[in-house]
PDB file of C-alpha atoms and ligand atoms in Angstrom:
ATOM      1  CA  MET A 157      -0.083   0.094  -0.059  1.00  0.00           C
ATOM      2  CA  THR A 158       1.077   3.508  -0.743  1.00  0.00           C
ATOM      3  CA  GLU A 159       1.465   5.492   2.273  1.00  0.00           C
ATOM      4  CA  PHE A 160       0.516   9.191   2.753  1.00  0.00           C
ATOM      5  CA  LEU A 161       3.111  11.340   1.425  1.00  0.00           C
ATOM      6  CA  ARG A 162       3.792  14.642   3.787  1.00  0.00           C
ATOM      7  CA  LEU A 163       4.425  18.002   2.578  1.00  0.00           C
ATOM      8  CA  GLY A 164       6.926  19.791   4.229  1.00  0.00           C
ATOM      9  CA  VAL A 165       7.174  23.715   3.524  1.00  0.00           C
ATOM     10  CA  ASN A 166      10.351  25.275   3.182  1.00  0.00           C
ATOM     11  CA  ILE A 167       9.797  29.117   4.531  1.00  0.00           C
ATOM     12  CA  ASP A 168      13.615  30.087   4.171  1.00  0.00           C
ATOM     13  CA  HIS A 169      12.921  32.544   1.185  1.00  0.00           C
ATOM     14  CA  VAL A 170      10.309  34.609   3.008  1.00  0.00           C
ATOM     15  CA  ALA A 171      13.313  35.183   5.090  1.00  0.00           C
ATOM     16  CA  THR A 172      14.967  35.962   1.798  1.00  0.00           C
ATOM     17  CA  VAL A 173      12.623  38.660   0.927  1.00  0.00           C
ATOM     18  CA  ARG A 174      12.853  40.074   4.579  1.00  0.00           C
ATOM     19  CA  ASN A 175      16.475  40.228   4.625  1.00  0.00           C
ATOM     20  CA  ALA A 176      16.715  42.072   1.286  1.00  0.00           C
ATOM     21  CA  ARG A 177      15.391  45.099   3.250  1.00  0.00           C
ATOM     22  CA  GLY A 178      16.684  44.309   6.733  1.00  0.00           C
ATOM     23  CA  VAL A 179      13.346  44.779   7.904  1.00  0.00           C
ATOM     24  CA  GLY A 180      10.921  42.625  10.001  1.00  0.00           C
ATOM     25  CA  TYR A 181       8.731  41.735   7.058  1.00  0.00           C
ATOM     26  CA  PRO A 182       7.549  39.229   5.736  1.00  0.00           C
ATOM     27  CA  ASP A 183       7.645  37.221   8.867  1.00  0.00           C
ATOM     28  CA  PRO A 184       8.661  33.519   8.173  1.00  0.00           C
ATOM     29  CA  VAL A 185       6.917  32.373  11.525  1.00  0.00           C
ATOM     30  CA  ARG A 186       3.680  33.839  10.031  1.00  0.00           C
ATOM     31  CA  ALA A 187       4.335  32.108   6.701  1.00  0.00           C
ATOM     32  CA  ALA A 188       4.624  28.683   8.684  1.00  0.00           C
ATOM     33  CA  LEU A 189       1.447  29.425  10.405  1.00  0.00           C
ATOM     34  CA  VAL A 190      -0.382  30.231   7.308  1.00  0.00           C
ATOM     35  CA  ALA A 191       1.387  26.995   5.742  1.00  0.00           C
ATOM     36  CA  ALA A 192      -0.097  25.148   8.459  1.00  0.00           C
ATOM     37  CA  GLU A 193      -3.516  26.389   8.356  1.00  0.00           C
ATOM     38  CA  ALA A 194      -3.538  25.514   4.700  1.00  0.00           C
ATOM     39  CA  GLY A 195      -2.669  21.794   5.133  1.00  0.00           C
ATOM     40  CA  ALA A 196       1.461  21.528   5.616  1.00  0.00           C
ATOM     41  CA  ASP A 197       2.298  18.555   7.302  1.00  0.00           C
ATOM     42  CA  GLY A 198       5.310  20.034   8.808  1.00  0.00           C
ATOM     43  CA  ILE A 199       7.845  23.076   8.184  1.00  0.00           C
ATOM     44  CA  THR A 200      11.449  22.971   7.201  1.00  0.00           C
ATOM     45  CA  ALA A 201      13.839  25.894   7.714  1.00  0.00           C
ATOM     46  CA  HIS A 202      17.522  26.015   6.866  1.00  0.00           C
ATOM     47  CA  LEU A 203      19.670  27.732   9.486  1.00  0.00           C
ATOM     48  CA  ARG A 204      22.846  28.621   7.235  1.00  0.00           C
ATOM     49  CA  GLU A 205      26.199  29.467   8.763  1.00  0.00           C
ATOM     50  CA  ASP A 206      26.036  32.896   6.970  1.00  0.00           C
ATOM     51  CA  ARG A 207      22.425  33.597   8.281  1.00  0.00           C
ATOM     52  CA  ARG A 208      21.456  34.757   4.756  1.00  0.00           C
ATOM     53  CA  HIS A 209      17.708  33.775   5.302  1.00  0.00           C
ATOM     54  CA  ILE A 210      16.483  32.216   8.493  1.00  0.00           C
ATOM     55  CA  THR A 211      18.170  33.783  11.830  1.00  0.00           C
ATOM     56  CA  ASP A 212      18.478  32.208  15.142  1.00  0.00           C
ATOM     57  CA  ASP A 213      15.855  34.172  16.497  1.00  0.00           C
ATOM     58  CA  ASP A 214      13.383  32.659  13.771  1.00  0.00           C
ATOM     59  CA  ILE A 215      14.109  29.216  14.824  1.00  0.00           C
ATOM     60  CA  ALA A 216      13.528  30.086  18.423  1.00  0.00           C
ATOM     61  CA  ARG A 217       9.962  31.283  17.548  1.00  0.00           C
ATOM     62  CA  LEU A 218       9.113  28.257  15.225  1.00  0.00           C
ATOM     63  CA  VAL A 219      10.043  25.973  17.961  1.00  0.00           C
ATOM     64  CA  ALA A 220       7.931  28.283  20.373  1.00  0.00           C
ATOM     65  CA  GLU A 221       4.982  28.845  17.992  1.00  0.00           C
ATOM     66  CA  LEU A 222       4.660  25.880  15.475  1.00  0.00           C
ATOM     67  CA  THR A 223       1.961  23.104  16.182  1.00  0.00           C
ATOM     68  CA  ILE A 224       3.243  20.862  13.239  1.00  0.00           C
ATOM     69  CA  PRO A 225       6.754  19.368  13.118  1.00  0.00           C
ATOM     70  CA  LEU A 226       9.733  21.439  12.750  1.00  0.00           C
ATOM     71  CA  ASN A 227      12.398  20.025  10.269  1.00  0.00           C
ATOM     72  CA  LEU A 228      15.834  22.140  10.686  1.00  0.00           C
ATOM     73  CA  GLU A 229      18.220  21.623   7.857  1.00  0.00           C
ATOM     74  CA  MET A 230      21.669  22.184   9.097  1.00  0.00           C
ATOM     75  CA  ALA A 231      25.242  21.846   8.288  1.00  0.00           C
ATOM     76  CA  ALA A 232      27.465  19.167   9.988  1.00  0.00           C
ATOM     77  CA  THR A 233      29.126  21.832  12.313  1.00  0.00           C
ATOM     78  CA  GLU A 234      29.638  21.882  16.008  1.00  0.00           C
ATOM     79  CA  GLU A 235      27.760  25.292  15.968  1.00  0.00           C
ATOM     80  CA  MET A 236      24.714  24.033  14.269  1.00  0.00           C
ATOM     81  CA  LEU A 237      24.784  20.633  16.445  1.00  0.00           C
ATOM     82  CA  ALA A 238      24.626  22.853  19.523  1.00  0.00           C
ATOM     83  CA  ILE A 239      21.922  25.021  18.197  1.00  0.00           C
ATOM     84  CA  ALA A 240      19.702  21.710  17.355  1.00  0.00           C
ATOM     85  CA  LEU A 241      20.286  20.312  20.786  1.00  0.00           C
ATOM     86  CA  ARG A 242      19.300  23.599  22.356  1.00  0.00           C
ATOM     87  CA  HIS A 243      16.264  23.741  20.465  1.00  0.00           C
ATOM     88  CA  ARG A 244      15.302  20.143  19.956  1.00  0.00           C
ATOM     89  CA  PRO A 245      13.235  20.404  16.875  1.00  0.00           C
ATOM     90  CA  HIS A 246      11.347  17.246  15.638  1.00  0.00           C
ATOM     91  CA  ALA A 247      13.615  16.644  13.061  1.00  0.00           C
ATOM     92  CA  ALA A 248      17.066  17.606  11.761  1.00  0.00           C
ATOM     93  CA  CYS A 249      18.050  17.153   8.065  1.00  0.00           C
ATOM     94  CA  ILE A 250      22.051  17.453   7.898  1.00  0.00           C
ATOM     95  CA  VAL A 251      23.090  18.938   4.465  1.00  0.00           C
ATOM     96  CA  PRO A 252      26.395  19.858   2.889  1.00  0.00           C
ATOM     97  CA  GLU A 253      26.990  23.892   2.920  1.00  0.00           C
ATOM     98  CA  LYS A 254      29.715  25.851   1.165  1.00  0.00           C
ATOM     99  CA  ARG A 255      29.336  29.496   1.976  1.00  0.00           C
ATOM    100  CA  GLU A 256      29.655  30.605  -1.822  1.00  0.00           C
ATOM    101  CA  GLU A 257      26.973  28.329  -3.210  1.00  0.00           C
ATOM    102  CA  ARG A 258      23.542  29.656  -4.213  1.00  0.00           C
ATOM    103  CA  THR A 259      21.455  27.047  -2.540  1.00  0.00           C
ATOM    104  CA  THR A 260      22.488  23.305  -1.442  1.00  0.00           C
ATOM    105  CA  GLU A 261      24.106  22.013  -4.492  1.00  0.00           C
ATOM    106  CA  GLY A 262      24.885  18.186  -4.375  1.00  0.00           C
ATOM    107  CA  GLY A 263      24.192  15.608  -1.579  1.00  0.00           C
ATOM    108  CA  LEU A 264      26.102  14.959   1.501  1.00  0.00           C
ATOM    109  CA  ASP A 265      28.828  12.918   1.089  1.00  0.00           C
ATOM    110  CA  ALA A 266      27.757  10.368   3.987  1.00  0.00           C
ATOM    111  CA  ALA A 267      30.242   7.805   2.894  1.00  0.00           C
ATOM    112  CA  GLY A 268      33.127  10.045   2.975  1.00  0.00           C
ATOM    113  CA  MET A 269      32.272  11.589   6.218  1.00  0.00           C
ATOM    114  CA  HIS A 270      31.385   8.575   8.264  1.00  0.00           C
ATOM    115  CA  ASN A 271      33.807   9.326  11.204  1.00  0.00           C
ATOM    116  CA  HIS A 272      32.723  13.260  11.130  1.00  0.00           C
ATOM    117  CA  LEU A 273      28.964  12.458  10.895  1.00  0.00           C
ATOM    118  CA  ALA A 274      28.647   9.565  13.434  1.00  0.00           C
ATOM    119  CA  PRO A 275      29.030  11.424  16.642  1.00  0.00           C
ATOM    120  CA  MET A 276      26.534  14.151  15.278  1.00  0.00           C
ATOM    121  CA  VAL A 277      23.764  11.462  14.487  1.00  0.00           C
ATOM    122  CA  SER A 278      24.266   9.737  17.591  1.00  0.00           C
ATOM    123  CA  ALA A 279      23.943  13.335  19.887  1.00  0.00           C
ATOM    124  CA  LEU A 280      20.894  14.318  17.915  1.00  0.00           C
ATOM    125  CA  GLN A 281      19.322  10.951  17.939  1.00  0.00           C
ATOM    126  CA  ASP A 282      20.123  10.903  21.672  1.00  0.00           C
ATOM    127  CA  ALA A 283      18.298  14.216  22.195  1.00  0.00           C
ATOM    128  CA  GLY A 284      15.085  12.751  20.492  1.00  0.00           C
ATOM    129  CA  ILE A 285      15.768  14.294  17.198  1.00  0.00           C
ATOM    130  CA  ARG A 286      14.807  12.451  14.344  1.00  0.00           C
ATOM    131  CA  VAL A 287      17.878  12.611  12.255  1.00  0.00           C
ATOM    132  CA  SER A 288      17.949  12.474   8.186  1.00  0.00           C
ATOM    133  CA  LEU A 289      20.693  12.944   5.793  1.00  0.00           C
ATOM    134  CA  PHE A 290      20.277  14.693   2.397  1.00  0.00           C
ATOM    135  CA  VAL A 291      21.863  12.433  -0.328  1.00  0.00           C
ATOM    136  CA  GLU A 292      22.178  11.797  -3.808  1.00  0.00           C
ATOM    137  CA  PRO A 293      20.074   8.751  -5.047  1.00  0.00           C
ATOM    138  CA  ALA A 294      23.144   6.332  -4.804  1.00  0.00           C
ATOM    139  CA  ALA A 295      23.425   3.039  -3.233  1.00  0.00           C
ATOM    140  CA  ARG A 296      26.856   3.878  -1.379  1.00  0.00           C
ATOM    141  CA  GLN A 297      25.302   6.907   0.248  1.00  0.00           C
ATOM    142  CA  ILE A 298      22.139   4.672   1.431  1.00  0.00           C
ATOM    143  CA  ASP A 299      24.863   1.909   2.540  1.00  0.00           C
ATOM    144  CA  ALA A 300      26.579   5.074   4.415  1.00  0.00           C
ATOM    145  CA  ALA A 301      23.403   5.895   5.953  1.00  0.00           C
ATOM    146  CA  LEU A 302      22.598   2.461   7.334  1.00  0.00           C
ATOM    147  CA  ARG A 303      25.937   2.098   8.662  1.00  0.00           C
ATOM    148  CA  LEU A 304      25.542   5.701  10.321  1.00  0.00           C
ATOM    149  CA  GLY A 305      22.014   4.437  11.955  1.00  0.00           C
ATOM    150  CA  ALA A 306      20.214   7.331  10.597  1.00  0.00           C
ATOM    151  CA  PRO A 307      16.642   6.737  10.508  1.00  0.00           C
ATOM    152  CA  VAL A 308      15.511   8.981   7.583  1.00  0.00           C
ATOM    153  CA  ILE A 309      17.450   9.838   4.457  1.00  0.00           C
ATOM    154  CA  GLU A 310      16.121  13.010   1.933  1.00  0.00           C
ATOM    155  CA  LEU A 311      17.011  12.215  -1.497  1.00  0.00           C
ATOM    156  CA  HIS A 312      18.471  15.239  -3.474  1.00  0.00           C
ATOM    157  CA  THR A 313      16.058  15.979  -6.455  1.00  0.00           C
ATOM    158  CA  GLY A 314      17.959  18.911  -7.850  1.00  0.00           C
ATOM    159  CA  ALA A 315      19.482  17.063 -10.860  1.00  0.00           C
ATOM    160  CA  TYR A 316      16.328  15.576 -11.683  1.00  0.00           C
ATOM    161  CA  ALA A 317      14.574  19.435 -11.591  1.00  0.00           C
ATOM    162  CA  GLU A 318      17.193  20.573 -13.964  1.00  0.00           C
ATOM    163  CA  MET A 319      17.263  17.982 -16.374  1.00  0.00           C
ATOM    164  CA  THR A 320      15.061  17.162 -19.420  1.00  0.00           C
ATOM    165  CA  GLY A 321      14.362  14.372 -21.608  1.00  0.00           C
ATOM    166  CA  ASP A 322      16.256  11.260 -21.556  1.00  0.00           C
ATOM    167  CA  ALA A 323      18.464  12.426 -18.869  1.00  0.00           C
ATOM    168  CA  ARG A 324      15.636  13.210 -16.498  1.00  0.00           C
ATOM    169  CA  THR A 325      14.216  10.007 -17.050  1.00  0.00           C
ATOM    170  CA  ALA A 326      17.452   8.201 -16.192  1.00  0.00           C
ATOM    171  CA  GLU A 327      17.516  10.526 -13.099  1.00  0.00           C
ATOM    172  CA  LEU A 328      14.008   9.510 -11.899  1.00  0.00           C
ATOM    173  CA  GLN A 329      14.877   6.036 -12.152  1.00  0.00           C
ATOM    174  CA  ARG A 330      17.762   6.481  -9.867  1.00  0.00           C
ATOM    175  CA  LEU A 331      15.478   8.188  -7.503  1.00  0.00           C
ATOM    176  CA  ILE A 332      13.091   5.281  -7.731  1.00  0.00           C
ATOM    177  CA  ASP A 333      15.819   2.754  -7.275  1.00  0.00           C
ATOM    178  CA  ALA A 334      17.264   4.513  -4.374  1.00  0.00           C
ATOM    179  CA  ALA A 335      14.020   4.798  -2.672  1.00  0.00           C
ATOM    180  CA  ALA A 336      13.187   1.205  -3.284  1.00  0.00           C
ATOM    181  CA  LEU A 337      16.621   0.302  -1.647  1.00  0.00           C
ATOM    182  CA  ALA A 338      16.568   2.437   1.362  1.00  0.00           C
ATOM    183  CA  ALA A 339      12.963   1.639   2.312  1.00  0.00           C
ATOM    184  CA  LYS A 340      13.969  -2.153   1.850  1.00  0.00           C
ATOM    185  CA  ASN A 341      16.495  -1.412   4.239  1.00  0.00           C
ATOM    186  CA  GLY A 342      14.283  -0.006   6.629  1.00  0.00           C
ATOM    187  CA  ILE A 343      15.037   3.548   6.111  1.00  0.00           C
ATOM    188  CA  GLU A 344      12.390   6.230   5.943  1.00  0.00           C
ATOM    189  CA  VAL A 345      12.706   8.044   2.497  1.00  0.00           C
ATOM    190  CA  HIS A 346      11.961  11.920   1.935  1.00  0.00           C
ATOM    191  CA  ALA A 347      12.731  14.021  -1.134  1.00  0.00           C
ATOM    192  CA  GLY A 348      13.310  17.450  -2.135  1.00  0.00           C
ATOM    193  CA  HIS A 349      15.008  20.497  -3.781  1.00  0.00           C
ATOM    194  CA  GLY A 350      14.018  22.210  -6.964  1.00  0.00           C
ATOM    195  CA  LEU A 351      10.042  20.501  -6.879  1.00  0.00           C
ATOM    196  CA  THR A 352       7.513  22.516  -8.471  1.00  0.00           C
ATOM    197  CA  VAL A 353       3.910  21.973  -9.212  1.00  0.00           C
ATOM    198  CA  ASP A 354       5.027  20.966 -12.805  1.00  0.00           C
ATOM    199  CA  ASN A 355       7.666  18.387 -12.049  1.00  0.00           C
ATOM    200  CA  VAL A 356       6.364  17.010  -8.573  1.00  0.00           C
ATOM    201  CA  ALA A 357       4.033  14.220 -10.108  1.00  0.00           C
ATOM    202  CA  PRO A 358       6.748  11.451 -11.152  1.00  0.00           C
ATOM    203  CA  ILE A 359       8.475  12.091  -7.674  1.00  0.00           C
ATOM    204  CA  ALA A 360       4.989  11.998  -5.634  1.00  0.00           C
ATOM    205  CA  ALA A 361       4.381   8.848  -7.393  1.00  0.00           C
ATOM    206  CA  ILE A 362       7.258   6.839  -5.995  1.00  0.00           C
ATOM    207  CA  PRO A 363       5.336   4.614  -3.460  1.00  0.00           C
ATOM    208  CA  GLN A 364       8.053   4.439  -0.673  1.00  0.00           C
ATOM    209  CA  LEU A 365       8.584   8.188  -0.558  1.00  0.00           C
ATOM    210  CA  ARG A 366       6.884   9.591   2.980  1.00  0.00           C
ATOM    211  CA  GLU A 367       7.586  13.256   2.766  1.00  0.00           C
ATOM    212  CA  LEU A 368       8.593  16.112   0.623  1.00  0.00           C
ATOM    213  CA  ASN A 369      10.177  19.207   1.396  1.00  0.00           C
ATOM    214  CA  ILE A 370       9.510  21.956  -1.137  1.00  0.00           C
ATOM    215  CA  GLY A 371      10.508  25.771  -0.793  1.00  0.00           C
ATOM    216  CA  HIS A 372      11.614  28.182  -3.517  1.00  0.00           C
ATOM    217  CA  SER A 373       8.666  27.543  -6.039  1.00  0.00           C
ATOM    218  CA  LEU A 374       5.996  27.399  -3.257  1.00  0.00           C
ATOM    219  CA  ILE A 375       7.108  30.942  -2.055  1.00  0.00           C
ATOM    220  CA  ALA A 376       7.452  31.814  -5.901  1.00  0.00           C
ATOM    221  CA  ASP A 377       3.913  30.820  -6.378  1.00  0.00           C
ATOM    222  CA  ALA A 378       2.664  32.600  -3.416  1.00  0.00           C
ATOM    223  CA  ILE A 379       3.395  35.716  -4.839  1.00  0.00           C
ATOM    224  CA  PHE A 380       0.575  34.981  -7.393  1.00  0.00           C
ATOM    225  CA  LEU A 381      -1.621  32.951  -5.539  1.00  0.00           C
ATOM    226  CA  GLY A 382      -1.127  33.604  -2.022  1.00  0.00           C
ATOM    227  CA  LEU A 383       0.874  31.257   0.221  1.00  0.00           C
ATOM    228  CA  GLY A 384      -2.310  29.119   1.396  1.00  0.00           C
ATOM    229  CA  ASP A 385      -3.346  28.464  -2.369  1.00  0.00           C
ATOM    230  CA  ALA A 386      -0.030  27.752  -3.292  1.00  0.00           C
ATOM    231  CA  VAL A 387       0.242  25.150  -0.603  1.00  0.00           C
ATOM    232  CA  ARG A 388      -2.897  23.786  -1.721  1.00  0.00           C
ATOM    233  CA  ALA A 389      -2.069  23.477  -5.077  1.00  0.00           C
ATOM    234  CA  MET A 390       0.988  21.569  -4.402  1.00  0.00           C
ATOM    235  CA  ARG A 391      -0.999  19.470  -2.004  1.00  0.00           C
ATOM    236  CA  ALA A 392      -3.327  18.754  -4.915  1.00  0.00           C
ATOM    237  CA  ALA A 393      -0.558  17.928  -7.184  1.00  0.00           C
ATOM    238  CA  MET A 394       0.904  15.418  -4.888  1.00  0.00           C
ATOM    239  CA  ASP A 395      -2.325  13.892  -4.138  1.00  0.00           C
ATOM    240  CA  VAL A 396      -3.420  13.204  -7.890  1.00  0.00           C
ATOM    241  CA  ALA A 397       0.151  11.453  -8.633  1.00  0.00           C
ATOM    242  CA  ARG A 398      -0.421   9.311  -5.189  1.00  0.00           C
TER     243      ARG A 398
HETATM  244  N1  LIG B 164      15.312  19.836   1.120  1.00  0.00           N
HETATM  245  C1  LIG B 164      16.669  20.068   1.433  1.00  0.00           C
HETATM  246  C2  LIG B 164      17.545  19.042   2.124  1.00  0.00           C
HETATM  247  C3  LIG B 164      17.347  21.574   0.870  1.00  0.00           C
HETATM  248  O1  LIG B 164      18.364  21.997   1.493  1.00  0.00           O
HETATM  249  C4  LIG B 164      16.175  22.217   0.435  1.00  0.00           C
HETATM  250  C5  LIG B 164      16.618  23.778   0.003  1.00  0.00           C
HETATM  251  O2  LIG B 164      16.761  24.258   1.394  1.00  0.00           O
HETATM  252  C6  LIG B 164      14.912  21.657   0.094  1.00  0.00           C
HETATM  253  C7  LIG B 164      14.717  20.790   0.430  1.00  0.00           C
HETATM  254  C8  LIG B 164      14.195  22.725  -0.580  1.00  0.00           C
HETATM  255  O3  LIG B 164      14.199  23.065  -1.877  1.00  0.00           O
HETATM  256  P1  LIG B 164      13.678  24.149  -2.742  1.00  0.00           P
HETATM  257  O4  LIG B 164      13.653  25.447  -2.228  1.00  0.00           O
HETATM  258  O5  LIG B 164      14.502  24.128  -4.060  1.00  0.00           O
HETATM  259  O6  LIG B 164      12.457  23.577  -2.876  1.00  0.00           O
END
């Protein structure tokens, strides 16, 4: 049976618009509450090392005000680990982070970073935080997630979103195979990055997926539709594919 596919709404780019002017609006916490009201199953926020969008105060307020789960995206650094342990979000997704990148480019090298990640994964799990690793759809990364004892992986759909034609079909197949392999090994599978109402259907149709995390296109659609309707349109596009 295909299980329900949760929609996690990433609100980073509400903060991007706010920070472009250094003012207090639009408030990403207000956006999170509107998204929840419109049917989001969770909220995702990435506290980047350079604080270019979400701030420490946003995280504190999200933890205080949300009634749906918060998924904190974080780099594998001691600073972010301490923040996660202080706020104890429902989930933490460990992502690669380079200061110069525009957005998260490529997945975490969970295989190559085993020794660095192992104590972080343990510390987060010991604090009751559900850990996921943001990885490319590749068997070696899934093996690495298993060895690390991560209960969840999030598959990077950025390449799928950027590709067209046969290349996209091949990348979709990699995502399908990776989801099946991970689920067979008892790992919960999420996906995200670059998803839009127009490209989400083949991803939402992957039966093992339990959650999609979607931000940029939703906030972009919200300019024209309002955030509530943008969330509802994404929910409908996911449900049709399921
Ligand atoms: N999932 C992860 C792990 C991410 O880093 C991001 C981008 O912050 C997303 C999902 C959402 O990607 P997008 O903003 O392209 O929808």
